[in-house]
Each structure stands twice: as structure tokens, then as C-alpha cells.
Amino acid sequence: MTTQSDAPDTARLQEIAADLVDRAIKAGADAAEASIGESRSTELSVRDGQLEDIERSESLDAGVRVFIGKQQAGVAFSDLSIAGRDAVIGRALAMAKAAPEDPYAMLAEADRLATDPPELALFDASQWGPAELEAHANEVEKAARAIEGVTMTDAAFASFGQGGAAYATSTGFNRGWRKSMFSYGASVIAAVDGAMERDYAATSARRPGDLRTTLDIGTEAGERTARRVGPRKIESGSLPVVFDRRVASTFLGALCGAISGPAVARGVSFLRDKLGEPVFGETITVRDEPHRDWAHGSAPFDGEGTVNQPRAIIDRGRLTTWFLNSASARQLDMAPTGHAHRNLGGPPGAGPTNIHLEAGASSREDMIAGIKDGLLVMEMFGPSLNANTGDWSVGVSGYKIEQGEIAYPVSEITVAGNLIEIFGRLVPASDLEFYGAMNSPSVFVDAMAVGGL
């Protein structure tokens, strides 16, 4: 492993962002913001111990948003020459003049900006060269193929990337930051009598030392795949269901969508009338933590430069906040919460940073042991959600639970219910691990509609 000398230069990115804002104001904008991102990554894949593909990608993209009164427009672009910058600003101003007025469109108020944001550890300067990438991918594949029943490799990969970004506004904000990411994993296949089953495992982290071992990941990929061989269908009915932690974060995703300020402001949320009310059981707490060092979703400030802070989104079952950017906060006559998400060349969205459901007291194994007839869900596909009502259904595969034990693999099943009801009955297990920006332990729901035969 070596140290990369050409890591993204955030000072240069900040200079470009500031120049774009300055040019926009001089060209006639009442206010302006600019964001710029640079990334470099390498990904390599192997199959059967042989190099299959290696890709190196580099990008440098920017976005500028301008305001003329209550009119706004934004443009994303990649030509950062002086002529390119002027052309984009001219185009954005012309678009703004033709845009309808938006009474909520403006930059974040200056007194809400993060003037002293925390210094977060998110960037590791080391790099993996092609030889190291190939070695990691081969090690993962070897461990996966060593599991009995695994017959072939779909893909084994390793990758690393580094990126930098900057954000500047005409209200005086100008900050930059850098991030890194390392990962490897594998997808393998078990084939029996012409029928194939596939599963995977992977790990990613901002620094190599936080990765799970290649042996651990390969073994997990192989074991998950081998256990899926020979799935059966089951009868339809109402069953208790345990959702493995790898899929349980789906419920966090649905929660985040329902409490997004723009969705609430439009009235398109099944939780639109639930602020301050119990939504989950009183043992449930969900936290958003933007300032965790080395975490996947961390940020020293939000996408509009405003202060962000750790908070309990769900506190002992009660919904405490929406995810508000400046525009949705104005529309709802509330204060921004520091949850703006940057979009190159467009208005920001709103969402979480590092969000997790706190672990419960019981292990997943103890939950399963208490189920006479139920389902353990390991994979989801094709979810359907009515954002207004919370009605939800999804295709799943996993395992039948009988007499407190995992009995056999199952597939071609759907589970369905209303998320308001599901949230109220959801019980977390104790197996929480932090592996991404959205993390959940396994969860148990005492009764759900299960569609099979």
C-alpha cells in the first residue's frame, strides 16, 4: 500500500467554486451558489483466479445555481475553462429569468451557516495499486469457492476511490472536504440439477483497517449462497417475520422518505400528521449522527452549508423531527434541521447522514427460537410503497422457521402490510453493526401477510 500524492486538492476546488459565485454575481445574479466535486477510483474484478476487468475513472464536475428575485435556475457542467464557466452562468441566468417565481427559493440564511464546522476524519491518503486490488479480489473469491456447494463465481471485486468537494455561496460560505473509500466483495453461485442460486457479501470503509477480512467476506458469500440451494414455496397466510439486518434497513429508508421535508410539504407522506406522536414502540430509538469519524454518511455541515448535529429522529418511539432543508422549512414555517443534500446544479434535497436503529435486547437467534411457524427474510426485491397511505409490499426470499429453528430455504414469496402498523410492532434484535450510512439490527414483526402458493 502506498500514499497517493495526487489526492484531490480541496483548496483548488474552493477557488473554482468561489470564482463561479463571483462571476454569477457580476453577471447579474442577486445570489448564487456553486458546488464542485472531483473523484478518482479504480475497480478490478476477477473470476476463477484470473483478472477479468480493471477500470480507472476520473471526474471533475460542477454545478451553479443562481437567483434573480424569487426566480432560480441551476446547471450542472464539466467544462471548467473560463469560457465554459461564463457560458454556463449565462445559461443559468437566462433560465432563471424564464422560470416561475418560487416564494421559498433562496440561499440558507447567513446566521445558520456553519462558521466553525468540526474537522472530521473521512480521508485516508493510502491507495491500492492493481496488484493489491487483484490480491484482495482473489482472496475473497478463494474463500467463497472453498465453501461446499459453491460451483462458480459471478464476480469478485476490489476497489478504492478518493474524492474532494467544495461548496461556496454569495453569502460568504466556502468550505471543502475530502473522502476516501475502500471495498471488496464477491457474488458466487451454487448450482444443483440445473437450478442456480446466487448471493453475495461485501465490505466497504473509508480506511482499509476498518474492512472485514477477505476470508470473512468470502466465507459469508459462499455460505449464504450454499444455504439457498433447493428453495421451496410456502402457503399464503399470516406469519411472524424476522428481517435479517442486511434487509431491515429498508424500514429506515421508508421512514426517511416519509419524513423528508419536501415530501411532507407536498403532503405526500404517510407520516405527515405524526410529528411529535408515537410512531414506533416506546423501546425504539433511531439516531442520525453526521459527525462520526470514518463513517459513510458523515458531513461537517449539510448541503447548504448550515449547521448539522446529532439527534434522535425517533426518541423512545416518538417522531421528533422532519428532515428539513431551507426551502421546505420555509414552506412548513419551521427552522431548517441541517439535513439538506446537495444536488449539482439543482435545489438541494433533504435526508439523513448516518442513521441507525438502536439495538434491542434479544439476539436474532433468540427471536427465531421463540417462533413456532414463521419466516426469516434474507433478501428483498421489487418493493412497492404507497407514499400517501404507507401500504407496502415486497418480494422476498429466505428461510422457513419451524419449531424455533431454521427449517429450509424459501423463495417466490411476498410480504405485505401497512408501514404505520409495522412500525408500531417492530422489535429490534441485538445484532446491530455499522457497515454503511443506514444501519439496522435484524427486526421482528409478530404478524405479516405472506403470499406464497
CSV table of C-alpha atoms in Angstrom, one decimal:
chain,number,residue,atom,x,y,z
A,1,MET,CA,0.0,0.0,0.0
A,2,THR,CA,1.3,3.4,-0.9
A,3,THR,CA,0.4,7.0,-0.2
A,4,GLN,CA,-1.3,8.8,-3.1
A,5,SER,CA,0.4,12.1,-4.0
A,6,ASP,CA,-2.3,13.3,-6.4
A,7,ALA,CA,-5.2,13.3,-3.9
A,8,PRO,CA,-8.0,15.9,-4.7
A,9,ASP,CA,-6.9,19.4,-3.9
A,10,THR,CA,-9.7,21.0,-1.9
A,11,ALA,CA,-8.1,24.4,-1.9
A,12,ARG,CA,-8.2,24.4,-5.7
A,13,LEU,CA,-11.8,23.3,-5.7
A,14,GLN,CA,-12.8,26.1,-3.3
A,15,GLU,CA,-11.1,28.6,-5.6
A,16,ILE,CA,-13.1,27.4,-8.5
A,17,ALA,CA,-16.4,27.4,-6.5
A,18,ALA,CA,-15.7,31.0,-5.3
A,19,ASP,CA,-14.9,32.1,-8.8
A,20,LEU,CA,-18.2,30.7,-10.1
A,21,VAL,CA,-20.1,32.6,-7.5
A,22,ASP,CA,-18.2,35.8,-8.1
A,23,ARG,CA,-18.9,35.5,-11.9
A,24,ALA,CA,-22.6,34.9,-11.3
A,25,ILE,CA,-23.0,38.0,-9.1
A,26,LYS,CA,-21.1,40.2,-11.6
A,27,ALA,CA,-23.2,38.8,-14.4
A,28,GLY,CA,-26.4,40.0,-12.7
A,29,ALA,CA,-27.5,37.3,-10.2
A,30,ASP,CA,-28.9,38.5,-6.9
A,31,ALA,CA,-27.5,35.5,-5.1
A,32,ALA,CA,-25.6,32.4,-6.2
A,33,GLU,CA,-24.1,29.1,-5.0
A,34,ALA,CA,-21.6,26.7,-6.6
A,35,SER,CA,-20.6,23.2,-5.8
A,36,ILE,CA,-17.8,21.1,-7.3
A,37,GLY,CA,-16.8,17.5,-6.9
A,38,GLU,CA,-13.7,15.6,-8.0
A,39,SER,CA,-13.3,11.8,-7.8
A,40,ARG,CA,-10.8,9.2,-8.8
A,41,SER,CA,-11.4,5.5,-8.4
A,42,THR,CA,-10.1,2.1,-9.5
A,43,GLU,CA,-12.1,-1.1,-9.6
A,44,LEU,CA,-10.9,-4.6,-10.5
A,45,SER,CA,-12.7,-7.9,-10.9
A,46,VAL,CA,-11.6,-11.5,-11.2
A,47,ARG,CA,-13.2,-14.8,-12.0
A,48,ASP,CA,-11.7,-18.2,-11.4
A,49,GLY,CA,-8.5,-16.7,-10.2
A,50,GLN,CA,-7.9,-14.7,-13.4
A,51,LEU,CA,-8.1,-10.9,-13.9
A,52,GLU,CA,-11.3,-10.1,-15.8
A,53,ASP,CA,-11.6,-6.4,-15.8
A,54,ILE,CA,-9.9,-3.2,-14.4
A,55,GLU,CA,-11.4,0.3,-14.7
A,56,ARG,CA,-10.0,3.6,-13.7
A,57,SER,CA,-12.3,6.6,-13.6
A,58,GLU,CA,-11.8,10.2,-13.0
A,59,SER,CA,-14.3,13.0,-12.9
A,60,LEU,CA,-14.5,16.7,-12.2
A,61,ASP,CA,-18.0,18.2,-12.3
A,62,ALA,CA,-19.6,21.4,-11.0
A,63,GLY,CA,-22.9,23.0,-10.6
A,64,VAL,CA,-24.1,26.5,-10.2
A,65,ARG,CA,-27.5,27.8,-9.1
A,66,VAL,CA,-28.5,31.5,-9.5
A,67,PHE,CA,-31.3,33.6,-8.1
A,68,ILE,CA,-33.0,36.6,-9.6
A,69,GLY,CA,-35.5,37.8,-7.0
A,70,LYS,CA,-37.7,34.7,-6.4
A,71,GLN,CA,-36.7,33.0,-9.6
A,72,GLN,CA,-34.0,30.4,-9.7
A,73,ALA,CA,-32.2,28.0,-12.1
A,74,GLY,CA,-29.3,25.7,-11.9
A,75,VAL,CA,-27.0,24.0,-14.3
A,76,ALA,CA,-24.5,21.1,-13.9
A,77,PHE,CA,-21.5,21.0,-16.2
A,78,SER,CA,-17.9,19.8,-16.6
A,79,ASP,CA,-16.2,22.4,-18.8
A,80,LEU,CA,-14.3,24.4,-16.2
A,81,SER,CA,-12.4,26.6,-18.6
A,82,ILE,CA,-13.0,30.3,-18.2
A,83,ALA,CA,-15.1,30.3,-21.3
A,84,GLY,CA,-17.0,27.3,-20.0
A,85,ARG,CA,-17.8,28.9,-16.7
A,86,ASP,CA,-19.0,32.1,-18.3
A,87,ALA,CA,-21.2,30.2,-20.8
A,88,VAL,CA,-22.8,28.2,-18.0
A,89,ILE,CA,-23.5,31.2,-15.9
A,90,GLY,CA,-25.1,33.0,-18.8
A,91,ARG,CA,-27.3,30.0,-19.5
A,92,ALA,CA,-28.3,29.7,-15.8
A,93,LEU,CA,-29.3,33.4,-15.7
A,94,ALA,CA,-31.3,33.1,-18.9
A,95,MET,CA,-33.1,30.1,-17.4
A,96,ALA,CA,-33.8,31.9,-14.1
A,97,LYS,CA,-35.4,34.8,-15.9
A,98,ALA,CA,-37.7,32.5,-17.6
A,99,ALA,CA,-38.5,30.4,-14.5
A,100,PRO,CA,-41.7,30.9,-12.4
A,101,GLU,CA,-41.3,32.6,-9.1
A,102,ASP,CA,-40.8,30.4,-6.1
A,103,PRO,CA,-41.6,32.1,-2.8
A,104,TYR,CA,-39.4,29.6,-0.9
A,105,ALA,CA,-36.3,29.8,-3.2
A,106,MET,CA,-33.3,31.4,-1.6
A,107,LEU,CA,-30.0,30.5,-0.1
A,108,ALA,CA,-29.8,29.4,3.6
A,109,GLU,CA,-29.8,32.4,5.9
A,110,ALA,CA,-26.3,33.6,6.8
A,111,ASP,CA,-26.8,33.2,10.5
A,112,ARG,CA,-27.5,29.5,10.1
A,113,LEU,CA,-24.2,28.7,8.2
A,114,ALA,CA,-21.6,26.5,9.8
A,115,THR,CA,-18.9,29.1,10.6
A,116,ASP,CA,-16.8,26.6,12.7
A,117,PRO,CA,-17.6,23.1,11.4
A,118,PRO,CA,-15.9,20.1,13.0
A,119,GLU,CA,-12.8,18.6,11.4
A,120,LEU,CA,-13.9,15.1,10.6
A,121,ALA,CA,-11.7,12.1,9.8
A,122,LEU,CA,-13.1,10.9,6.4
A,123,PHE,CA,-10.0,10.7,4.2
A,124,ASP,CA,-7.3,8.1,4.1
A,125,ALA,CA,-4.4,9.0,1.8
A,126,SER,CA,-3.3,5.5,1.1
A,127,GLN,CA,-4.1,3.8,-2.2
A,128,TRP,CA,-4.4,0.2,-3.5
A,129,GLY,CA,-2.5,-0.5,-6.7
A,130,PRO,CA,-3.6,-3.0,-9.3
A,131,ALA,CA,-1.6,-5.8,-7.6
A,132,GLU,CA,-3.2,-5.2,-4.3
A,133,LEU,CA,-6.7,-4.9,-5.8
A,134,GLU,CA,-6.2,-8.2,-7.6
A,135,ALA,CA,-4.9,-9.9,-4.5
A,136,HIS,CA,-7.8,-8.8,-2.4
A,137,ALA,CA,-10.3,-9.9,-5.0
A,138,ASN,CA,-8.6,-13.3,-5.4
A,139,GLU,CA,-8.6,-13.9,-1.7
A,140,VAL,CA,-12.3,-13.2,-1.4
A,141,GLU,CA,-13.1,-15.5,-4.3
A,142,LYS,CA,-10.9,-18.3,-2.9
A,143,ALA,CA,-12.6,-18.2,0.4
A,144,ALA,CA,-16.1,-18.2,-1.2
A,145,ARG,CA,-15.2,-21.1,-3.6
A,146,ALA,CA,-13.9,-23.1,-0.6
A,147,ILE,CA,-17.5,-23.5,0.7
A,148,GLU,CA,-19.1,-26.8,-0.2
A,149,GLY,CA,-21.8,-26.4,-2.8
A,150,VAL,CA,-20.4,-23.2,-4.4
A,151,THR,CA,-19.8,-24.1,-8.0
A,152,MET,CA,-18.8,-20.9,-9.8
A,153,THR,CA,-18.1,-17.2,-9.4
A,154,ASP,CA,-20.4,-14.5,-10.7
A,155,ALA,CA,-17.8,-11.8,-9.8
A,156,ALA,CA,-15.2,-11.0,-7.2
A,157,PHE,CA,-14.0,-7.4,-6.9
A,158,ALA,CA,-11.9,-4.9,-5.1
A,159,SER,CA,-11.9,-1.1,-5.4
A,160,PHE,CA,-10.7,2.1,-3.9
A,161,GLY,CA,-11.6,5.7,-4.5
A,162,GLN,CA,-10.8,9.2,-3.3
A,163,GLY,CA,-12.8,12.4,-3.8
A,164,GLY,CA,-12.9,16.0,-2.9
A,165,ALA,CA,-15.7,18.6,-3.0
A,166,ALA,CA,-16.3,22.3,-2.3
A,167,TYR,CA,-19.3,24.4,-1.8
A,168,ALA,CA,-19.5,28.2,-1.9
A,169,THR,CA,-22.3,30.8,-1.7
A,170,SER,CA,-22.6,34.6,-2.2
A,171,THR,CA,-23.4,34.9,1.5
A,172,GLY,CA,-19.7,34.2,2.3
A,173,PHE,CA,-19.6,30.4,2.8
A,174,ASN,CA,-16.8,28.5,1.2
A,175,ARG,CA,-15.7,25.1,2.5
A,176,GLY,CA,-14.1,22.0,1.1
A,177,TRP,CA,-13.6,18.4,2.3
A,178,ARG,CA,-12.1,15.1,1.2
A,179,LYS,CA,-13.3,11.5,1.5
A,180,SER,CA,-12.0,8.0,0.6
A,181,MET,CA,-13.5,4.6,0.2
A,182,PHE,CA,-12.1,1.1,0.0
A,183,SER,CA,-14.1,-2.1,-0.6
A,184,TYR,CA,-14.1,-5.7,-1.8
A,185,GLY,CA,-16.6,-8.5,-2.1
A,186,ALA,CA,-17.9,-11.4,-4.2
A,187,SER,CA,-21.1,-12.8,-5.7
A,188,VAL,CA,-21.0,-16.6,-6.2
A,189,ILE,CA,-23.3,-19.3,-7.5
A,190,ALA,CA,-24.4,-22.7,-6.3
A,191,ALA,CA,-25.9,-24.9,-9.0
A,192,VAL,CA,-27.8,-28.2,-8.3
A,193,ASP,CA,-29.7,-30.1,-11.0
A,194,GLY,CA,-29.6,-27.1,-13.4
A,195,ALA,CA,-31.1,-24.7,-10.8
A,196,MET,CA,-28.8,-21.9,-9.7
A,197,GLU,CA,-28.8,-19.8,-6.6
A,198,ARG,CA,-26.7,-16.6,-6.2
A,199,ASP,CA,-25.8,-14.5,-3.2
A,200,TYR,CA,-23.0,-12.1,-2.2
A,201,ALA,CA,-21.1,-10.4,0.6
A,202,ALA,CA,-19.1,-7.2,0.6
A,203,THR,CA,-17.4,-4.7,2.9
A,204,SER,CA,-16.6,-1.1,2.5
A,205,ALA,CA,-14.9,1.5,4.7
A,206,ARG,CA,-13.2,4.9,4.5
A,207,ARG,CA,-9.9,3.4,5.6
A,208,PRO,CA,-8.5,-0.1,4.9
A,209,GLY,CA,-8.1,-1.0,8.6
A,210,ASP,CA,-11.9,-0.9,9.2
A,211,LEU,CA,-12.7,-3.5,6.5
A,212,ARG,CA,-13.7,-7.0,7.4
A,213,THR,CA,-11.1,-9.6,6.3
A,214,THR,CA,-11.2,-11.1,2.8
A,215,LEU,CA,-11.6,-14.5,4.4
A,216,ASP,CA,-14.6,-13.4,6.4
A,217,ILE,CA,-16.3,-11.8,3.4
A,218,GLY,CA,-15.6,-14.7,1.0
A,219,THR,CA,-16.8,-17.2,3.6
A,220,GLU,CA,-20.0,-15.3,4.2
A,221,ALA,CA,-20.7,-15.0,0.4
A,222,GLY,CA,-20.1,-18.8,0.0
A,223,GLU,CA,-22.2,-19.8,3.0
A,224,ARG,CA,-25.1,-17.5,2.2
A,225,THR,CA,-25.2,-18.9,-1.4
A,226,ALA,CA,-24.9,-22.6,-0.4
A,227,ARG,CA,-27.7,-22.3,2.1
A,228,ARG,CA,-30.1,-21.1,-0.6
A,229,VAL,CA,-30.0,-24.2,-2.7
A,230,GLY,CA,-33.3,-26.0,-3.1
A,231,PRO,CA,-35.8,-23.3,-2.1
A,232,ARG,CA,-39.4,-24.2,-1.7
A,233,LYS,CA,-42.7,-22.3,-1.9
A,234,ILE,CA,-44.9,-21.9,1.1
A,235,GLU,CA,-48.6,-21.5,1.7
A,236,SER,CA,-50.1,-18.0,2.0
A,237,GLY,CA,-51.1,-16.8,5.4
A,238,SER,CA,-50.2,-14.5,8.3
A,239,LEU,CA,-46.9,-15.3,9.9
A,240,PRO,CA,-44.4,-13.7,12.3
A,241,VAL,CA,-41.4,-12.5,10.3
A,242,VAL,CA,-37.8,-11.8,11.2
A,243,PHE,CA,-35.9,-9.5,8.8
A,244,ASP,CA,-32.1,-10.0,8.6
A,245,ARG,CA,-30.2,-6.9,9.4
A,246,ARG,CA,-29.0,-6.6,5.8
A,247,VAL,CA,-32.5,-6.0,4.6
A,248,ALA,CA,-34.0,-4.5,7.8
A,249,SER,CA,-32.5,-1.1,6.8
A,250,THR,CA,-35.3,-1.0,4.2
A,251,PHE,CA,-37.6,0.2,7.0
A,252,LEU,CA,-35.2,3.0,7.8
A,253,GLY,CA,-35.3,4.0,4.2
A,254,ALA,CA,-39.1,4.2,4.2
A,255,LEU,CA,-39.0,6.2,7.4
A,256,CYS,CA,-36.5,8.7,5.9
A,257,GLY,CA,-38.6,9.1,2.8
A,258,ALA,CA,-41.7,9.8,4.8
A,259,ILE,CA,-40.1,12.4,7.0
A,260,SER,CA,-38.3,14.2,4.2
A,261,GLY,CA,-39.3,17.9,4.4
A,262,PRO,CA,-40.1,18.3,0.6
A,263,ALA,CA,-42.4,15.2,0.8
A,264,VAL,CA,-44.1,16.5,3.9
A,265,ALA,CA,-44.5,20.0,2.4
A,266,ARG,CA,-46.2,18.4,-0.6
A,267,GLY,CA,-48.4,16.3,1.6
A,268,VAL,CA,-47.1,13.1,0.1
A,269,SER,CA,-46.2,11.2,3.3
A,270,PHE,CA,-48.0,8.6,5.3
A,271,LEU,CA,-46.4,10.3,8.4
A,272,ARG,CA,-47.4,13.8,7.5
A,273,ASP,CA,-49.6,14.2,10.7
A,274,LYS,CA,-47.4,12.3,13.0
A,275,LEU,CA,-44.8,14.8,14.2
A,276,GLY,CA,-44.4,14.6,17.9
A,277,GLU,CA,-46.6,11.5,18.0
A,278,PRO,CA,-45.6,7.9,18.8
A,279,VAL,CA,-44.8,6.1,15.6
A,280,PHE,CA,-42.8,3.1,16.9
A,281,GLY,CA,-42.9,1.2,20.2
A,282,GLU,CA,-41.5,3.1,23.2
A,283,THR,CA,-38.3,0.9,23.2
A,284,ILE,CA,-37.4,2.2,19.7
A,285,THR,CA,-34.8,5.0,19.1
A,286,VAL,CA,-33.4,6.0,15.7
A,287,ARG,CA,-30.4,8.3,15.6
A,288,ASP,CA,-28.8,10.4,12.9
A,289,GLU,CA,-25.1,11.2,13.6
A,290,PRO,CA,-23.4,13.4,11.0
A,291,HIS,CA,-20.1,13.9,12.8
A,292,ARG,CA,-18.9,10.3,13.3
A,293,ASP,CA,-15.3,9.9,12.2
A,294,TRP,CA,-14.8,7.5,9.3
A,295,ALA,CA,-18.5,6.9,8.8
A,296,HIS,CA,-20.0,6.5,5.4
A,297,GLY,CA,-22.5,9.4,5.6
A,298,SER,CA,-20.7,11.9,7.7
A,299,ALA,CA,-20.5,15.6,6.8
A,300,PRO,CA,-19.2,18.6,8.8
A,301,PHE,CA,-22.2,20.6,7.6
A,302,ASP,CA,-25.3,20.0,5.4
A,303,GLY,CA,-25.7,20.5,1.6
A,304,GLU,CA,-26.5,24.2,2.1
A,305,GLY,CA,-23.6,24.9,4.5
A,306,THR,CA,-25.8,25.0,7.5
A,307,VAL,CA,-25.0,23.6,10.9
A,308,ASN,CA,-25.9,19.9,11.4
A,309,GLN,CA,-25.9,18.0,14.6
A,310,PRO,CA,-26.6,14.6,16.1
A,311,ARG,CA,-30.2,14.0,17.1
A,312,ALA,CA,-32.7,11.3,17.9
A,313,ILE,CA,-35.1,11.2,14.9
A,314,ILE,CA,-37.2,8.7,16.8
A,315,ASP,CA,-36.9,9.1,20.6
A,316,ARG,CA,-38.4,6.2,22.5
A,317,GLY,CA,-40.9,5.7,19.8
A,318,ARG,CA,-41.9,9.3,19.2
A,319,LEU,CA,-41.2,11.1,15.9
A,320,THR,CA,-39.2,14.3,16.9
A,321,THR,CA,-38.3,16.0,13.6
A,322,TRP,CA,-38.6,16.2,9.8
A,323,PHE,CA,-35.6,16.3,7.6
A,324,LEU,CA,-35.7,20.0,6.5
A,325,ASN,CA,-33.7,21.9,4.0
A,326,SER,CA,-34.1,25.7,3.9
A,327,ALA,CA,-36.9,25.7,1.3
A,328,SER,CA,-39.1,23.0,2.9
A,329,ALA,CA,-38.5,24.7,6.3
A,330,ARG,CA,-39.8,28.0,4.9
A,331,GLN,CA,-42.8,26.2,3.3
A,332,LEU,CA,-43.7,24.5,6.6
A,333,ASP,CA,-42.9,27.6,8.7
A,334,MET,CA,-40.2,25.8,10.7
A,335,ALA,CA,-36.5,26.0,11.2
A,336,PRO,CA,-34.1,24.0,9.0
A,337,THR,CA,-32.7,20.9,10.6
A,338,GLY,CA,-29.4,20.7,8.8
A,339,HIS,CA,-30.4,17.8,6.6
A,340,ALA,CA,-30.0,19.4,3.1
A,341,HIS,CA,-28.5,17.1,0.5
A,342,ARG,CA,-26.5,18.7,-2.3
A,343,ASN,CA,-27.5,18.3,-5.9
A,344,LEU,CA,-25.1,19.5,-8.6
A,345,GLY,CA,-26.9,22.3,-10.5
A,346,GLY,CA,-30.2,22.0,-8.7
A,347,PRO,CA,-32.1,22.7,-5.5
A,348,PRO,CA,-31.0,20.6,-2.6
A,349,GLY,CA,-33.0,17.6,-1.4
A,350,ALA,CA,-33.3,16.5,2.3
A,351,GLY,CA,-32.3,13.3,4.0
A,352,PRO,CA,-30.2,11.7,6.8
A,353,THR,CA,-26.4,11.4,7.2
A,354,ASN,CA,-25.5,8.3,9.3
A,355,ILE,CA,-28.8,6.9,10.5
A,356,HIS,CA,-29.3,3.8,12.6
A,357,LEU,CA,-31.9,2.0,14.6
A,358,GLU,CA,-30.6,1.3,18.1
A,359,ALA,CA,-30.1,-2.4,19.0
A,360,GLY,CA,-32.6,-4.3,21.2
A,361,ALA,CA,-32.0,-6.8,24.0
A,362,SER,CA,-32.7,-10.1,22.2
A,363,SER,CA,-30.4,-11.8,19.7
A,364,ARG,CA,-31.7,-12.8,16.3
A,365,GLU,CA,-31.3,-16.5,17.4
A,366,ASP,CA,-33.4,-16.0,20.4
A,367,MET,CA,-36.1,-14.3,18.3
A,368,ILE,CA,-36.1,-17.3,15.9
A,369,ALA,CA,-36.2,-19.7,18.8
A,370,GLY,CA,-39.5,-18.2,20.0
A,371,ILE,CA,-41.2,-18.7,16.7
A,372,LYS,CA,-43.2,-21.9,16.1
A,373,ASP,CA,-44.1,-21.1,12.5
A,374,GLY,CA,-42.6,-18.1,10.7
A,375,LEU,CA,-40.3,-16.6,8.1
A,376,LEU,CA,-36.7,-15.3,8.1
A,377,VAL,CA,-36.3,-12.8,5.3
A,378,MET,CA,-32.8,-12.6,3.8
A,379,GLU,CA,-33.3,-10.8,0.5
A,380,MET,CA,-35.9,-8.3,-0.9
A,381,PHE,CA,-36.7,-7.3,-4.4
A,382,GLY,CA,-39.3,-5.2,-6.2
A,383,PRO,CA,-40.7,-3.2,-3.3
A,384,SER,CA,-43.9,-1.2,-3.7
A,385,LEU,CA,-44.9,1.6,-1.4
A,386,ASN,CA,-47.9,4.0,-1.4
A,387,ALA,CA,-46.3,7.1,0.0
A,388,ASN,CA,-49.7,8.5,1.0
A,389,THR,CA,-51.0,5.6,2.9
A,390,GLY,CA,-47.9,3.5,3.9
A,391,ASP,CA,-49.3,0.4,2.2
A,392,TRP,CA,-46.2,-1.7,1.4
A,393,SER,CA,-45.3,-5.0,-0.2
A,394,VAL,CA,-42.1,-6.6,-1.4
A,395,GLY,CA,-40.9,-9.9,-2.9
A,396,VAL,CA,-38.6,-11.8,-0.6
A,397,SER,CA,-36.6,-15.0,-0.2
A,398,GLY,CA,-35.2,-16.5,2.9
A,399,TYR,CA,-35.9,-19.4,5.2
A,400,LYS,CA,-38.9,-21.1,6.8
A,401,ILE,CA,-38.9,-21.1,10.6
A,402,GLU,CA,-40.4,-24.2,12.2
A,403,GLN,CA,-40.4,-25.0,15.9
A,404,GLY,CA,-37.9,-22.3,16.7
A,405,GLU,CA,-35.4,-23.4,14.1
A,406,ILE,CA,-34.4,-22.6,10.5
A,407,ALA,CA,-36.0,-25.4,8.5
A,408,TYR,CA,-35.4,-24.9,4.8
A,409,PRO,CA,-34.8,-22.1,2.2
A,410,VAL,CA,-37.9,-20.5,0.6
A,411,SER,CA,-38.4,-18.1,-2.4
A,412,GLU,CA,-41.1,-16.6,-4.6
A,413,ILE,CA,-42.8,-15.1,-1.7
A,414,THR,CA,-44.3,-11.6,-1.0
A,415,VAL,CA,-44.8,-10.0,2.4
A,416,ALA,CA,-47.1,-7.0,2.8
A,417,GLY,CA,-48.5,-4.7,5.4
A,418,ASN,CA,-49.1,-1.1,6.3
A,419,LEU,CA,-45.9,0.6,7.5
A,420,ILE,CA,-47.6,2.6,10.2
A,421,GLU,CA,-48.8,-0.7,11.7
A,422,ILE,CA,-45.4,-2.4,11.0
A,423,PHE,CA,-43.5,0.4,12.7
A,424,GLY,CA,-45.7,0.1,15.8
A,425,ARG,CA,-45.0,-3.6,16.2
A,426,LEU,CA,-41.4,-3.7,15.1
A,427,VAL,CA,-38.9,-5.1,17.6
A,428,PRO,CA,-35.1,-4.8,17.0
A,429,ALA,CA,-32.6,-7.6,17.8
A,430,SER,CA,-29.2,-7.0,19.3
A,431,ASP,CA,-27.0,-7.6,16.2
A,432,LEU,CA,-26.5,-4.0,15.1
A,433,GLU,CA,-23.4,-3.4,13.0
A,434,PHE,CA,-22.2,-0.3,11.3
A,435,TYR,CA,-21.4,-1.1,7.6
A,436,GLY,CA,-22.9,1.8,5.7
A,437,ALA,CA,-24.7,5.1,6.1
A,438,MET,CA,-28.0,3.4,7.0
A,439,ASN,CA,-27.8,0.6,9.6
A,440,SER,CA,-30.2,-1.6,11.4
A,441,PRO,CA,-30.2,-4.7,13.5
A,442,SER,CA,-32.4,-7.6,12.5
A,443,VAL,CA,-36.0,-6.8,13.3
A,444,PHE,CA,-39.1,-8.9,14.3
A,445,VAL,CA,-42.7,-8.2,13.3
A,446,ASP,CA,-45.2,-10.5,15.1
A,447,ALA,CA,-47.6,-10.9,12.1
A,448,MET,CA,-47.5,-10.0,8.4
A,449,ALA,CA,-49.4,-11.1,5.4
A,450,VAL,CA,-47.3,-13.6,3.5
A,451,GLY,CA,-48.1,-14.5,-0.1
A,452,GLY,CA,-47.0,-17.9,-1.4
A,453,LEU,CA,-48.9,-20.7,-3.1
